[in-house]
XYZ file of C-alpha atoms in Angstrom:
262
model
C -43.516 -173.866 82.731
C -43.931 -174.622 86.784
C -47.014 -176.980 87.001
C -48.252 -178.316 90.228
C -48.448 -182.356 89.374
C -49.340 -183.931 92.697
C -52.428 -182.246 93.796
C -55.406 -184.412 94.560
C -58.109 -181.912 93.850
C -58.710 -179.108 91.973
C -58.908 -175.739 94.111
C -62.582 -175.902 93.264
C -63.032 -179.093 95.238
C -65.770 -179.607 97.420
C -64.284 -179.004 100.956
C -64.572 -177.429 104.462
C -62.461 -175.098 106.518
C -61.706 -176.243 109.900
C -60.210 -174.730 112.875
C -58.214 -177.770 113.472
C -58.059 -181.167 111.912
C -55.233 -182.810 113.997
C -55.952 -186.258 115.334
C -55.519 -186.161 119.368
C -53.534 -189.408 119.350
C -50.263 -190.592 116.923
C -51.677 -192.456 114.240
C -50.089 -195.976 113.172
C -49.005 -196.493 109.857
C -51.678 -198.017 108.317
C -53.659 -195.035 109.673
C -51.408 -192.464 108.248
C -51.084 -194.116 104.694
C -55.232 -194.231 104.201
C -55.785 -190.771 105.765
C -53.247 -188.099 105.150
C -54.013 -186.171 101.608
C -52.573 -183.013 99.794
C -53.389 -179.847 101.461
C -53.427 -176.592 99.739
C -54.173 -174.290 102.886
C -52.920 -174.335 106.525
C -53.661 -172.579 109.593
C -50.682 -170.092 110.554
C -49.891 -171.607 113.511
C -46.111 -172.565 113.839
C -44.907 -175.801 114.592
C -43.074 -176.135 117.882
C -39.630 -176.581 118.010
C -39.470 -179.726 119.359
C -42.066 -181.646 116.973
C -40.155 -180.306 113.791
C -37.097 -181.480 115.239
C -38.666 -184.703 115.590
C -40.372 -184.587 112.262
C -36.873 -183.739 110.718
C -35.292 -186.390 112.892
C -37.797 -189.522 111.683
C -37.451 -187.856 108.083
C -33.833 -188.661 108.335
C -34.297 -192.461 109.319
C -35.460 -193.598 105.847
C -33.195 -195.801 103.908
C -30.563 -194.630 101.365
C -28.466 -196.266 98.780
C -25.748 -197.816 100.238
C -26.434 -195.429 103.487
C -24.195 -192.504 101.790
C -27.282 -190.537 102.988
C -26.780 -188.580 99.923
C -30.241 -186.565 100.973
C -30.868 -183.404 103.042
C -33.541 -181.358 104.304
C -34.127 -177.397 104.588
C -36.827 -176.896 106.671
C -37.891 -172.898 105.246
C -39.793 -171.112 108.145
C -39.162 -167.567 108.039
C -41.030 -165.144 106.089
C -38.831 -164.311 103.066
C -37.956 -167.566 102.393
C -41.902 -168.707 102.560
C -42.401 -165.778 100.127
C -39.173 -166.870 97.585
C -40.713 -170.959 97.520
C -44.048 -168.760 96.518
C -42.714 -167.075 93.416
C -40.541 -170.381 93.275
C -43.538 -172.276 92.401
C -45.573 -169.906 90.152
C -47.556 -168.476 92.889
C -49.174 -171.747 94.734
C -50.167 -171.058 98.105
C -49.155 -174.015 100.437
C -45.301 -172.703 100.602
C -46.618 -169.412 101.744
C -49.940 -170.696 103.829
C -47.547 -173.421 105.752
C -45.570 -172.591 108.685
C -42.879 -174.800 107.093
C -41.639 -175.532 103.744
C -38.963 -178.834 103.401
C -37.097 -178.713 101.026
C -35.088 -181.929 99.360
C -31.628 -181.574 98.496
C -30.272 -184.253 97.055
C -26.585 -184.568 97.052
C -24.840 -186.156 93.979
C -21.589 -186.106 94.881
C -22.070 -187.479 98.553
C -19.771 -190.565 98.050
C -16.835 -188.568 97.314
C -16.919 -187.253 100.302
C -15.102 -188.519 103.725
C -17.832 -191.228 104.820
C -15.545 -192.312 107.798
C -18.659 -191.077 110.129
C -20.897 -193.083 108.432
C -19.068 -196.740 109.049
C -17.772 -195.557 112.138
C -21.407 -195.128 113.665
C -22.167 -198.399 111.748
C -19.325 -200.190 113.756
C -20.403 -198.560 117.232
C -23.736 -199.668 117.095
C -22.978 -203.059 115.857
C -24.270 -203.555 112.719
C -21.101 -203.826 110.766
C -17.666 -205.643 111.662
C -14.270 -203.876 110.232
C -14.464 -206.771 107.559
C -17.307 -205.984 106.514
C -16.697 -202.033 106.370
C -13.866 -202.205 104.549
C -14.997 -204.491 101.642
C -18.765 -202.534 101.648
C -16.815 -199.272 101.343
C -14.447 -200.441 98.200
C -18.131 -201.746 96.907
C -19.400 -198.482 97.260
C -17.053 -196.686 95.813
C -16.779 -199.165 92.507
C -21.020 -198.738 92.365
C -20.983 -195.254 92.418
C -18.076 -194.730 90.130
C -19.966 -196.622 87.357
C -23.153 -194.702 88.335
C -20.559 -191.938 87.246
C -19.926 -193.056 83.448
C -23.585 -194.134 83.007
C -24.849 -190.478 83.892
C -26.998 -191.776 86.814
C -25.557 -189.759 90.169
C -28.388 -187.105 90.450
C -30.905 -190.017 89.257
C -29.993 -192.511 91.781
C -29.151 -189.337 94.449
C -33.063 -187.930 93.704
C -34.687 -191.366 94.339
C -32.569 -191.555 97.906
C -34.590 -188.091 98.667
C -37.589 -189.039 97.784
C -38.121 -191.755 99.676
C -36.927 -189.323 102.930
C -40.185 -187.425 101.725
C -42.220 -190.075 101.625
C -41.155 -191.021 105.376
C -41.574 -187.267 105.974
C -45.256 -187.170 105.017
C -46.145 -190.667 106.678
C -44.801 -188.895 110.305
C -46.122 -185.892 109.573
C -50.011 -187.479 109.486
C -49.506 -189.511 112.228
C -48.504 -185.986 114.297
C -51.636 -184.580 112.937
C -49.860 -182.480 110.620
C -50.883 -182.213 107.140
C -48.651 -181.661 103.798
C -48.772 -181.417 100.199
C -45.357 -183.131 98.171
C -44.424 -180.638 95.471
C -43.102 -180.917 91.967
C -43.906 -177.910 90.263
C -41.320 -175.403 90.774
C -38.082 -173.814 89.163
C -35.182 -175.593 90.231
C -32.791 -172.779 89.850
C -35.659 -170.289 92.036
C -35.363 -172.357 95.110
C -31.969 -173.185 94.682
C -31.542 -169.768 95.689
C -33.670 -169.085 98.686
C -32.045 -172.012 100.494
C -28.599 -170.639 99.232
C -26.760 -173.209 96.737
C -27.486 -171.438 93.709
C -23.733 -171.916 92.852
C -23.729 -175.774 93.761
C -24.010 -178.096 90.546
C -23.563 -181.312 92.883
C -27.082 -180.377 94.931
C -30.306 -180.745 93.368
C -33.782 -179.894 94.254
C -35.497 -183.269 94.184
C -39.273 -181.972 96.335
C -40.718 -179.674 98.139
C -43.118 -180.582 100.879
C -45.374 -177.499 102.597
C -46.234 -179.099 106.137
C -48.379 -177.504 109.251
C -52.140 -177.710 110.282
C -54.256 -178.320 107.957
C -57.175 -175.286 107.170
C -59.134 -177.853 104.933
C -60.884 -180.630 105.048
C -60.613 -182.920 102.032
C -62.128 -186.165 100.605
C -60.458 -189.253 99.480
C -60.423 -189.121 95.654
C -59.987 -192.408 95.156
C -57.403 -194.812 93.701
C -57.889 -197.522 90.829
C -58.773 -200.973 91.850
C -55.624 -203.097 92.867
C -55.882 -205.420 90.204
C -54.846 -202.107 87.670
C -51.199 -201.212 89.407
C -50.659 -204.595 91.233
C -48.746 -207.319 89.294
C -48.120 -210.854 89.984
C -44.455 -211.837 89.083
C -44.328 -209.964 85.783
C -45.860 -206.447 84.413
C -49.266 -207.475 83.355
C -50.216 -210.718 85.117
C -53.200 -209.902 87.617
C -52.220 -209.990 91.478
C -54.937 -212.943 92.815
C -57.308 -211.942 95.108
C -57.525 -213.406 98.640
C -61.173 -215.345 99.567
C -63.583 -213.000 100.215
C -62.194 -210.475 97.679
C -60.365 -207.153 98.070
C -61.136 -204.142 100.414
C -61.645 -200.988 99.275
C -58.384 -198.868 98.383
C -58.979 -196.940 101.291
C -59.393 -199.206 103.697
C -62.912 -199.249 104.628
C -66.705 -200.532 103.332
C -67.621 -199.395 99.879
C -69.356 -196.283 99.708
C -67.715 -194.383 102.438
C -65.746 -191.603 102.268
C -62.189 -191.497 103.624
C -61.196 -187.288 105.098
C -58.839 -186.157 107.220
C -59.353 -186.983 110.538
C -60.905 -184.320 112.997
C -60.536 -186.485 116.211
């Protein structure tokens, strides 16, 4: 059964259509962490070339284990494919509403391949001697060969593209662009609109709709700190600073946190 499991509201959530909800400067960080949320419906307005590229481009700079890069991204635009992520994901609209669908890949068989490029670049820009290269390489090799008997490639491969997602939606909100991360869809569906339904070493790890927003919708809310945030071990209450906590999103109590409109 497909089952959309990261949506913040229900569709019958109070909120308001907008004609556009981009912010008219880049947000910081802290900005785009208390303000972005999941968006359902977008304006049909397509991104320009040069912010997706640079969307795609600051995706691509997030960490990976042992830098195999064992992540990609399919950035679905055109109409057929738009309409394929729809039936893909049991008929939600944000694939087909959003100018743009990305679409994880994550590669579990990346460190087979001829990573040459990879230390190479590494070398060039100075962050690793030939020493070091060489012995990380043979390192690399020995970890992912026992990720190999334990059964955990496509585990370890997955988290690598998540985390490009989660650097995906972070530069996305501080463009102004909204998105909604996807896990509710048939693997074997999408695998075939971006063409590697015959490739058992790639797996679908998200799917992230991304464009401007046509809603407007309210902070939901997260639990207090002290119920996810852990001192040293699972359990033991993170202390509070003097003067207590702020408010999980970042302002007074009472207020409510929306998409930006400025």
């Amino acid at each position: 059964m497909i089952e959309e499991t990261v949506a913040e509201e229900p569709e019958s959530a109070s909120f308001s259509r907008s004609a556009s909800l981009s912010p008219s400067a880049p947000l910081s960080v802290p900005e785009a962490v208390r303000t972005r949320r999941s968006i359902r419906h977008y304006l049909p307005d397509p991104l320009p070339p040069e912010q997706l590229t640079e969307l795609l481009s600051l995706t691509l700079e997030a960490p990976s284990s042992w830098n195999v890069q064992a992540r990609s991204v399919v950035a679905v635009s055109d109409q057929e494919g738009r309409d394929g992520l729809v039936r893909a994901t049991g008929g939600q609209p944000h694939p087909g509403e959003a100018p743009v669908t990305l679409v994880f890949v994550a590669a579990s068989r990346a460190w087979r391949e001829d990573l040459g490029d990879i230390y190479e670049r590494a070398r060039d820009n100075g962050a690793w001697n030939e020493q070091f290269a060489a012995g990380f390489s043979q390192a690399s090799l020995d970890f992912h060969k026992d990720l190999e008997a334990r059964g955990l490639l496509r585990e370890y491969a997955v988290k690598d593209a998540v985390i490009a997602a989660t650097y995906a939606m972070l530069a996305a909100a501080s463009m102004g662009l909204a998105s909604s991360p996807m896990n509710g869809w048939d693997e074997a569906e999408v695998k075939k609109v971006i063409g590697i339904e015959d490739r058992d070493d790639l797996h679908i790890a998200l799917l992230l709709p991304v464009g401007r927003a046509a809603e407007e919708r309210r902070h939901p809310g997260r639990r207090p700190l002290a119920r996810h945030a852990f001192d040293g071990r699972y359990g033991r209450a993170y202390p509070s600073p003097p003067g207590g906590l702020p408010d999980r999103a970042g302002h007074a109590s009472g207020t409510v946190d929306t998409i930006p409109s400025r």
